[in-house]
mmCIF file of C-alpha atoms in Angstrom:
data_model
loop_
_atom_site.group_PDB
_atom_site.id
_atom_site.type_symbol
_atom_site.label_atom_id
_atom_site.label_comp_id
_atom_site.label_asym_id
_atom_site.label_seq_id
_atom_site.Cartn_x
_atom_site.Cartn_y
_atom_site.Cartn_z
ATOM 1 C CA MET A 1 -40.572 -46.129 32.129
ATOM 2 C CA SER A 2 -37.143 -47.178 30.860
ATOM 3 C CA THR A 3 -37.629 -44.962 27.830
ATOM 4 C CA THR A 4 -38.192 -41.924 30.053
ATOM 5 C CA ARG A 5 -35.102 -42.788 32.111
ATOM 6 C CA ASN A 6 -32.986 -43.080 28.948
ATOM 7 C CA LYS A 7 -34.168 -39.643 27.793
ATOM 8 C CA ASP A 8 -33.279 -38.147 31.138
ATOM 9 C CA THR A 9 -29.834 -39.765 31.015
ATOM 10 C CA PHE A 10 -29.274 -38.439 27.452
ATOM 11 C CA GLN A 11 -30.230 -34.927 28.521
ATOM 12 C CA LEU A 12 -27.943 -35.038 31.552
ATOM 13 C CA LEU A 13 -24.920 -36.305 29.602
ATOM 14 C CA VAL A 14 -25.232 -34.847 26.096
ATOM 15 C CA ILE A 15 -26.944 -31.464 26.455
ATOM 16 C CA PRO A 16 -24.193 -29.953 28.663
ATOM 17 C CA TRP A 17 -21.651 -30.786 25.912
ATOM 18 C CA LEU A 18 -23.896 -29.190 23.291
ATOM 19 C CA VAL A 19 -24.091 -26.083 25.439
ATOM 20 C CA LEU A 20 -20.287 -25.934 25.597
ATOM 21 C CA LEU A 21 -20.058 -26.208 21.830
ATOM 22 C CA LEU A 22 -22.615 -23.472 21.335
ATOM 23 C CA LEU A 23 -20.826 -21.079 23.701
ATOM 24 C CA PRO A 24 -17.324 -20.717 22.230
ATOM 25 C CA SER A 25 -16.978 -17.182 23.612
ATOM 26 C CA ALA A 26 -16.628 -18.565 27.122
ATOM 27 C CA PHE A 27 -13.677 -20.734 26.162
ATOM 28 C CA CYS A 28 -12.043 -18.989 23.203
ATOM 29 C CA ALA A 29 -8.690 -17.292 23.575
ATOM 30 C CA SER A 30 -9.068 -13.823 25.075
ATOM 31 C CA CYS A 31 -7.421 -10.561 24.004
ATOM 32 C CA GLU A 32 -3.734 -10.130 24.825
ATOM 33 C CA PRO A 33 -1.487 -7.046 25.014
ATOM 34 C CA VAL A 34 0.295 -6.053 21.790
ATOM 35 C CA ARG A 35 3.948 -7.122 22.086
ATOM 36 C CA ILE A 36 5.065 -6.496 18.500
ATOM 37 C CA PRO A 37 7.519 -3.547 18.798
ATOM 38 C CA MET A 38 6.590 -2.009 15.435
ATOM 39 C CA CYS A 39 2.902 -1.922 16.406
ATOM 40 C CA LYS A 40 3.139 -0.449 19.902
ATOM 41 C CA SER A 41 2.611 3.024 18.447
ATOM 42 C CA MET A 42 -0.812 2.039 17.110
ATOM 43 C CA PRO A 43 -3.937 3.464 18.785
ATOM 44 C CA TRP A 44 -4.878 -0.001 20.123
ATOM 45 C CA ASN A 45 -2.996 -2.031 22.724
ATOM 46 C CA MET A 46 -4.852 -5.363 22.632
ATOM 47 C CA THR A 47 -4.697 -8.041 19.954
ATOM 48 C CA LYS A 48 -5.585 -11.675 19.420
ATOM 49 C CA MET A 49 -3.837 -14.640 17.844
ATOM 50 C CA PRO A 50 -4.043 -16.239 15.373
ATOM 51 C CA ASN A 51 -3.922 -13.075 13.296
ATOM 52 C CA HIS A 52 -5.229 -12.554 9.761
ATOM 53 C CA LEU A 53 -2.077 -14.199 8.383
ATOM 54 C CA HIS A 54 -2.522 -17.331 10.552
ATOM 55 C CA HIS A 55 0.418 -16.682 12.898
ATOM 56 C CA SER A 56 -0.404 -18.594 16.080
ATOM 57 C CA THR A 57 1.767 -16.444 18.363
ATOM 58 C CA GLN A 58 3.033 -12.866 18.425
ATOM 59 C CA ALA A 59 6.584 -14.226 18.400
ATOM 60 C CA ASN A 60 5.913 -15.697 14.941
ATOM 61 C CA ALA A 61 4.237 -12.479 13.821
ATOM 62 C CA ILE A 62 7.281 -10.421 14.902
ATOM 63 C CA LEU A 63 9.602 -12.499 12.715
ATOM 64 C CA ALA A 64 7.267 -12.098 9.735
ATOM 65 C CA ILE A 65 6.545 -8.359 10.010
ATOM 66 C CA GLU A 66 10.248 -7.471 10.378
ATOM 67 C CA GLN A 67 10.725 -8.068 6.633
ATOM 68 C CA PHE A 68 8.912 -4.755 6.021
ATOM 69 C CA GLU A 69 11.274 -2.599 8.117
ATOM 70 C CA GLY A 70 13.256 -1.481 5.066
ATOM 71 C CA LEU A 71 10.122 -0.568 3.134
ATOM 72 C CA LEU A 72 8.804 1.445 6.086
ATOM 73 C CA THR A 73 11.977 3.554 6.155
ATOM 74 C CA THR A 74 11.223 4.760 2.603
ATOM 75 C CA GLU A 75 7.992 6.382 3.883
ATOM 76 C CA CYS A 76 6.312 5.276 0.661
ATOM 77 C CA SER A 77 2.877 5.403 2.293
ATOM 78 C CA GLN A 78 1.563 6.903 5.509
ATOM 79 C CA ASP A 79 -0.900 3.982 5.665
ATOM 80 C CA LEU A 80 1.651 1.136 5.435
ATOM 81 C CA LEU A 81 2.429 0.682 9.146
ATOM 82 C CA PHE A 82 -1.233 0.965 10.131
ATOM 83 C CA PHE A 83 -2.191 -1.628 7.505
ATOM 84 C CA LEU A 84 0.580 -4.062 8.494
ATOM 85 C CA CYS A 85 -0.276 -3.842 12.182
ATOM 86 C CA ALA A 86 -3.975 -4.297 11.463
ATOM 87 C CA MET A 87 -3.017 -7.555 9.701
ATOM 88 C CA TYR A 88 -0.232 -8.843 11.992
ATOM 89 C CA ALA A 89 -1.553 -7.537 15.331
ATOM 90 C CA PRO A 90 -5.275 -7.011 14.711
ATOM 91 C CA ILE A 91 -7.264 -5.048 17.246
ATOM 92 C CA CYS A 92 -9.152 -7.160 19.749
ATOM 93 C CA THR A 93 -12.171 -5.709 21.547
ATOM 94 C CA ILE A 94 -14.895 -7.131 23.771
ATOM 95 C CA ASP A 95 -17.425 -6.861 20.953
ATOM 96 C CA PHE A 96 -15.231 -8.631 18.373
ATOM 97 C CA GLN A 97 -13.421 -11.425 20.214
ATOM 98 C CA HIS A 98 -14.562 -14.224 17.901
ATOM 99 C CA GLU A 99 -12.976 -12.753 14.774
ATOM 100 C CA PRO A 100 -10.446 -9.880 14.826
ATOM 101 C CA ILE A 101 -11.407 -6.804 12.819
ATOM 102 C CA LYS A 102 -9.756 -6.517 9.408
ATOM 103 C CA PRO A 103 -8.350 -3.333 7.874
ATOM 104 C CA CYS A 104 -10.495 -1.741 5.176
ATOM 105 C CA LYS A 105 -9.764 -2.464 1.546
ATOM 106 C CA SER A 106 -9.107 1.242 0.942
ATOM 107 C CA VAL A 107 -6.260 1.243 3.504
ATOM 108 C CA CYS A 108 -4.602 -1.685 1.754
ATOM 109 C CA GLU A 109 -4.998 -0.080 -1.661
ATOM 110 C CA ARG A 110 -3.454 3.191 -0.489
ATOM 111 C CA ALA A 111 -0.492 1.368 1.077
ATOM 112 C CA ARG A 112 -0.021 -0.755 -2.026
ATOM 113 C CA ALA A 113 -0.322 2.160 -4.471
ATOM 114 C CA GLY A 114 2.386 4.059 -2.594
ATOM 115 C CA CYS A 115 4.821 1.224 -1.923
ATOM 116 C CA GLU A 116 4.484 -1.222 -4.795
ATOM 117 C CA PRO A 117 6.411 1.038 -7.236
ATOM 118 C CA ILE A 118 9.390 0.852 -4.851
ATOM 119 C CA LEU A 119 9.060 -2.935 -4.600
ATOM 120 C CA ILE A 120 8.916 -3.176 -8.389
ATOM 121 C CA LYS A 121 12.019 -0.992 -8.675
ATOM 122 C CA TYR A 122 13.899 -3.596 -6.620
ATOM 123 C CA ARG A 123 12.317 -6.529 -8.500
ATOM 124 C CA HIS A 124 9.798 -7.479 -5.824
ATOM 125 C CA THR A 125 6.007 -7.601 -5.916
ATOM 126 C CA TRP A 126 3.265 -6.872 -3.403
ATOM 127 C CA PRO A 127 2.855 -10.052 -1.263
ATOM 128 C CA GLU A 128 -0.096 -12.266 -2.203
ATOM 129 C CA SER A 129 -0.810 -12.778 1.511
ATOM 130 C CA LEU A 130 -1.634 -9.046 1.749
ATOM 131 C CA ALA A 131 -4.046 -9.024 -1.193
ATOM 132 C CA CYS A 132 -6.422 -6.077 -0.979
ATOM 133 C CA GLU A 133 -9.195 -7.932 -2.823
ATOM 134 C CA GLU A 134 -9.920 -10.137 0.184
ATOM 135 C CA LEU A 135 -10.573 -7.230 2.567
ATOM 136 C CA PRO A 136 -13.984 -5.704 3.325
ATOM 137 C CA LEU A 137 -15.319 -2.571 1.682
ATOM 138 C CA TYR A 138 -16.508 0.335 3.775
ATOM 139 C CA ASP A 139 -20.194 -0.454 3.472
ATOM 140 C CA ARG A 140 -20.090 -4.256 3.409
ATOM 141 C CA GLY A 141 -18.722 -5.091 6.809
ATOM 142 C CA VAL A 142 -16.845 -3.836 9.819
ATOM 143 C CA CYS A 143 -13.274 -2.729 9.119
ATOM 144 C CA ILE A 144 -10.822 -0.169 10.470
ATOM 145 C CA SER A 145 -8.869 2.639 8.859
ATOM 146 C CA PRO A 146 -6.860 5.556 10.282
ATOM 147 C CA GLU A 147 -9.585 8.069 9.484
ATOM 148 C CA ALA A 148 -12.247 5.907 11.196
ATOM 149 C CA ILE A 149 -10.539 6.006 14.592
ATOM 150 C CA ILE A 150 -11.808 8.497 17.138
ATOM 151 C CA THR A 151 -8.856 9.035 19.474
ATOM 152 C CA VAL A 152 -9.333 9.674 23.171
ATOM 153 C CA GLU A 153 -7.893 12.515 25.204
ATOM 154 C CA GLN A 154 -4.255 12.235 26.157
ATOM 155 C CA GLY A 155 -3.549 10.960 29.645
ATOM 156 C CA THR A 156 -6.446 8.496 29.753
ATOM 157 C CA ASP A 157 -6.083 4.749 29.696
ATOM 158 C CA SER A 158 -9.241 4.191 27.667
ATOM 159 C CA MET A 159 -9.134 2.441 24.319
ATOM 160 C CA PRO A 160 -10.008 4.557 21.275
ATOM 161 C CA ASP A 161 -13.376 4.057 19.614
ATOM 162 C CA PHE A 162 -13.369 2.311 16.248
ATOM 163 C CA SER A 163 -16.116 3.066 13.793
ATOM 164 C CA MET A 164 -16.941 1.303 10.569
ATOM 165 C CA ASP A 165 -15.353 3.141 7.664
ATOM 166 C CA SER A 166 -18.004 4.581 5.410
ATOM 167 C CA ASN A 167 -18.189 5.684 1.815
ATOM 168 C CA LYS A 168 -20.512 8.571 2.554
ATOM 169 C CA GLY A 169 -17.848 11.213 2.975
ATOM 170 C CA ASN A 170 -17.956 11.193 6.797
ATOM 171 C CA CYS A 171 -14.196 11.011 7.177
ATOM 172 C CA GLY A 172 -13.634 13.379 10.073
ATOM 173 C CA SER A 173 -11.077 16.006 9.151
ATOM 174 C CA THR A 174 -10.270 16.377 5.483
ATOM 175 C CA ALA A 175 -6.873 15.174 4.379
ATOM 176 C CA GLY A 176 -6.392 18.282 2.238
ATOM 177 C CA GLU A 177 -5.921 20.367 5.364
ATOM 178 C CA HIS A 178 -2.676 18.562 6.154
ATOM 179 C CA CYS A 179 -1.203 18.159 2.657
ATOM 180 C CA LYS A 180 2.417 19.227 2.429
ATOM 181 C CA CYS A 181 3.927 18.340 -0.932
ATOM 182 C CA LYS A 182 7.706 18.356 -1.202
ATOM 183 C CA PRO A 183 8.782 20.674 -4.015
ATOM 184 C CA MET A 184 10.717 18.797 -6.712
ATOM 185 C CA LYS A 185 12.135 20.084 -9.981
ATOM 186 C CA ALA A 186 12.688 18.123 -13.150
ATOM 187 C CA SER A 187 16.386 17.390 -13.597
ATOM 188 C CA GLN A 188 18.510 14.679 -15.141
ATOM 189 C CA LYS A 189 19.597 13.465 -11.704
ATOM 190 C CA THR A 190 15.989 13.150 -10.502
ATOM 191 C CA TYR A 191 14.878 11.431 -13.719
ATOM 192 C CA LEU A 192 17.675 8.852 -13.663
ATOM 193 C CA LYS A 193 17.217 8.184 -9.947
ATOM 194 C CA ASN A 194 13.436 7.727 -9.991
ATOM 195 C CA ASN A 195 13.253 5.688 -13.221
ATOM 196 C CA TYR A 196 9.653 6.621 -14.061
ATOM 197 C CA ASN A 197 7.351 4.144 -15.810
ATOM 198 C CA TYR A 198 5.523 6.772 -17.848
ATOM 199 C CA VAL A 199 5.925 10.355 -19.028
ATOM 200 C CA ILE A 200 2.987 12.165 -20.622
ATOM 201 C CA ARG A 201 1.902 15.583 -21.756
ATOM 202 C CA ALA A 202 -1.578 16.064 -20.353
ATOM 203 C CA LYS A 203 -4.216 18.677 -19.638
ATOM 204 C CA VAL A 204 -5.863 18.404 -16.220
ATOM 205 C CA LYS A 205 -9.642 18.080 -16.541
ATOM 206 C CA GLU A 206 -10.563 17.558 -12.890
ATOM 207 C CA VAL A 207 -9.074 16.848 -9.460
ATOM 208 C CA LYS A 208 -11.218 14.723 -7.133
ATOM 209 C CA VAL A 209 -10.789 14.257 -3.379
ATOM 210 C CA LYS A 210 -13.282 11.842 -1.871
ATOM 211 C CA CYS A 211 -12.919 10.517 1.665
ATOM 212 C CA HIS A 212 -9.105 10.593 1.852
ATOM 213 C CA ASP A 213 -8.769 9.357 -1.718
ATOM 214 C CA ALA A 214 -7.483 11.777 -4.362
ATOM 215 C CA THR A 215 -7.443 11.249 -8.129
ATOM 216 C CA ALA A 216 -6.725 13.423 -11.136
ATOM 217 C CA ILE A 217 -8.621 13.153 -14.434
ATOM 218 C CA VAL A 218 -6.353 14.217 -17.300
ATOM 219 C CA GLU A 219 -6.540 14.340 -21.074
ATOM 220 C CA VAL A 220 -3.422 12.779 -22.608
ATOM 221 C CA LYS A 221 -2.005 14.954 -25.406
ATOM 222 C CA GLU A 222 1.297 13.189 -26.010
ATOM 223 C CA ILE A 223 3.053 10.064 -24.735
ATOM 224 C CA LEU A 224 6.770 10.564 -24.235
ATOM 225 C CA LYS A 225 7.386 7.281 -22.429
ATOM 226 C CA SER A 226 5.250 4.259 -21.642
ATOM 227 C CA SER A 227 5.949 0.874 -20.104
ATOM 228 C CA LEU A 228 3.565 -2.044 -19.477
ATOM 229 C CA VAL A 229 0.297 -0.145 -19.044
ATOM 230 C CA ASN A 230 -1.332 0.949 -22.286
ATOM 231 C CA ILE A 231 -1.890 4.724 -22.287
ATOM 232 C CA PRO A 232 -4.596 5.881 -24.717
ATOM 233 C CA LYS A 233 -4.582 9.416 -26.107
ATOM 234 C CA ASP A 234 -7.789 10.012 -24.251
ATOM 235 C CA THR A 235 -9.054 10.911 -20.783
ATOM 236 C CA VAL A 236 -7.350 8.805 -18.105
ATOM 237 C CA THR A 237 -7.310 8.721 -14.308
ATOM 238 C CA LEU A 238 -4.150 9.143 -12.242
ATOM 239 C CA TYR A 239 -4.431 7.427 -8.855
ATOM 240 C CA THR A 240 -2.775 8.504 -5.601
ATOM 241 C CA ASN A 241 -2.275 6.666 -2.308
ATOM 242 C CA SER A 242 -3.882 9.245 -0.003
ATOM 243 C CA GLY A 243 -6.093 12.307 0.114
ATOM 244 C CA CYS A 244 -3.137 14.452 -0.941
ATOM 245 C CA LEU A 245 -2.424 15.059 -4.614
ATOM 246 C CA CYS A 246 1.361 15.332 -4.745
ATOM 247 C CA PRO A 247 2.609 16.760 -7.016
ATOM 248 C CA GLN A 248 -0.205 19.285 -7.050
ATOM 249 C CA LEU A 249 -2.156 19.789 -10.275
ATOM 250 C CA VAL A 250 -4.490 22.632 -11.256
ATOM 251 C CA ALA A 251 -7.520 22.090 -13.476
ATOM 252 C CA ASN A 252 -7.303 23.360 -17.092
ATOM 253 C CA GLU A 253 -3.503 23.564 -16.931
ATOM 254 C CA GLU A 254 -1.211 21.520 -19.185
ATOM 255 C CA TYR A 255 1.640 19.568 -17.591
ATOM 256 C CA ILE A 256 4.420 17.152 -18.321
ATOM 257 C CA ILE A 257 3.730 14.354 -15.810
ATOM 258 C CA MET A 258 6.172 11.621 -14.777
ATOM 259 C CA GLY A 259 4.966 8.779 -12.605
ATOM 260 C CA TYR A 260 4.614 5.076 -11.964
ATOM 261 C CA GLU A 261 2.172 2.354 -12.936
ATOM 262 C CA ASP A 262 0.220 -0.462 -11.344
ATOM 263 C CA LYS A 263 0.565 -3.151 -13.986
ATOM 264 C CA GLU A 264 -1.756 -5.623 -12.232
ATOM 265 C CA ARG A 265 -4.630 -3.129 -12.233
ATOM 266 C CA THR A 266 -3.446 -1.498 -15.475
ATOM 267 C CA ARG A 267 -3.591 2.010 -14.092
ATOM 268 C CA LEU A 268 -1.294 5.012 -13.780
ATOM 269 C CA LEU A 269 -0.103 6.229 -10.387
ATOM 270 C CA LEU A 270 0.708 9.735 -9.201
ATOM 271 C CA VAL A 271 2.396 8.952 -5.894
ATOM 272 C CA GLU A 272 5.322 10.192 -3.831
ATOM 273 C CA GLY A 273 8.346 10.646 -6.093
ATOM 274 C CA SER A 274 6.188 11.464 -9.130
ATOM 275 C CA LEU A 275 6.833 14.764 -10.857
ATOM 276 C CA ALA A 276 4.701 17.326 -12.678
ATOM 277 C CA GLU A 277 5.728 20.641 -14.236
ATOM 278 C CA LYS A 278 3.962 23.075 -16.527
ATOM 279 C CA TRP A 279 4.392 21.934 -20.120
ATOM 280 C CA ARG A 280 7.387 23.331 -21.989
ATOM 281 C CA ASP A 281 8.756 22.069 -25.317
ATOM 282 C CA ARG A 282 12.329 22.474 -24.057
ATOM 283 C CA LEU A 283 11.616 20.263 -21.036
ATOM 284 C CA ALA A 284 10.111 17.565 -23.269
ATOM 285 C CA LYS A 285 13.292 17.485 -25.380
ATOM 286 C CA LYS A 286 15.381 17.166 -22.209
ATOM 287 C CA VAL A 287 13.269 14.253 -20.973
ATOM 288 C CA LYS A 288 13.814 12.403 -24.265
ATOM 289 C CA ARG A 289 17.589 12.846 -23.896
ATOM 290 C CA TRP A 290 17.483 11.702 -20.256
ATOM 291 C CA ASP A 291 15.477 8.624 -21.210
ATOM 292 C CA GLN A 292 17.991 7.684 -23.913
ATOM 293 C CA LYS A 293 20.748 7.969 -21.330
ATOM 294 C CA LEU A 294 18.738 5.806 -18.926
ATOM 295 C CA ARG A 295 18.298 3.089 -21.569
ATOM 296 C CA ARG A 296 21.980 3.128 -22.549
ATOM 297 C CA PRO A 297 23.806 0.067 -21.131
ATOM 298 C CA ARG A 298 26.181 0.979 -18.331
ATOM 299 C CA LYS A 299 29.856 0.094 -18.540
ATOM 300 C CA SER A 300 30.946 -2.637 -16.151
ATOM 301 C CA LYS A 301 32.954 -1.448 -13.165
ATOM 302 C CA ASP A 302 33.661 -4.958 -11.951
ATOM 303 C CA PRO A 303 37.468 -5.259 -11.445
ATOM 304 C CA VAL A 304 37.281 -9.050 -11.829
ATOM 305 C CA ALA A 305 35.630 -8.691 -15.239
ATOM 306 C CA SER A 306 38.157 -6.071 -16.400
ATOM 307 C CA ASN A 307 41.098 -8.230 -15.280
ATOM 308 C CA THR A 308 39.636 -11.208 -17.114
ATOM 309 C CA ASN A 309 39.385 -9.162 -20.310
ATOM 310 C CA LYS A 310 42.993 -7.964 -19.934
ATOM 311 C CA ASN A 311 44.266 -11.525 -19.409
ATOM 312 C CA SER A 312 42.364 -12.843 -22.424
ATOM 313 C CA ASN A 313 43.730 -10.009 -24.586
ATOM 314 C CA SER A 314 47.294 -10.704 -23.431
ATOM 315 C CA ARG A 315 46.920 -14.404 -24.198
ATOM 316 C CA GLN A 316 45.734 -13.596 -27.718
ATOM 317 C CA ALA A 317 48.757 -11.302 -28.195
ATOM 318 C CA HIS A 318 51.234 -14.038 -27.118
ATOM 319 C CA SER A 319 49.631 -16.794 -29.215
#
């Protein structure tokens, strides 16, 4: 009899606590309105803390995301703001309250491919906390990307629908329809300003556009400049950061191509700021002269240094 009473007591006291532990959704933190100014333009208005970078409050996330304001002004990638907001102010929906949805790996890679060359130019690297390798692929889990968002009609208060990004080509509208490449001519000013990592003479074999991801397959004929990434005189792939191939390349044509590199992935990039013109021997000779000028050490314009040199010379004259 006492054994039965003890069992009843155990069930009355312990089982309710087990039920509470097994039902975290009833007690977990709910969605909250997005208060990060940079992310209020995103097609979602609810988020949840902690975010993917372990910021416990939006106030902490605001301080952290502000470091990217300068990079955003360069417009190095049309995916950068979306990717940052998906990390710092992740979308929170009724169906995914336990764990906020992450951005797709492809979104991160496009943002990184476009913006890392600018970071490298100013002696910075892509942050380890934003590593693309840790993010889900299209077909291996739920993730969001700009092309996977089905927007609602204007004037409604409904949230947009988010679908899992897929690798089956179902990307909605094709990015090629909206490609507008800025025309840019090869000149000494442009070459010195952009400080390209590589310059090659190459024949375009194929241009591929797959689900907002464009690449160019080229056959390298001559290497005029190379940096850290080894460039074989063979068929290589030039990677972009979107579905737009800018500068535009035509298959079976031969170009002089100037672009950047992703040293961590050992690949060549053809991103915004890159340049491609039909191959001409005269242009190749100009590029070699421009590169020599770029490598030439610049004279110091520091008035303190020049005054120091003058004083030391005068002292030697008096001694």
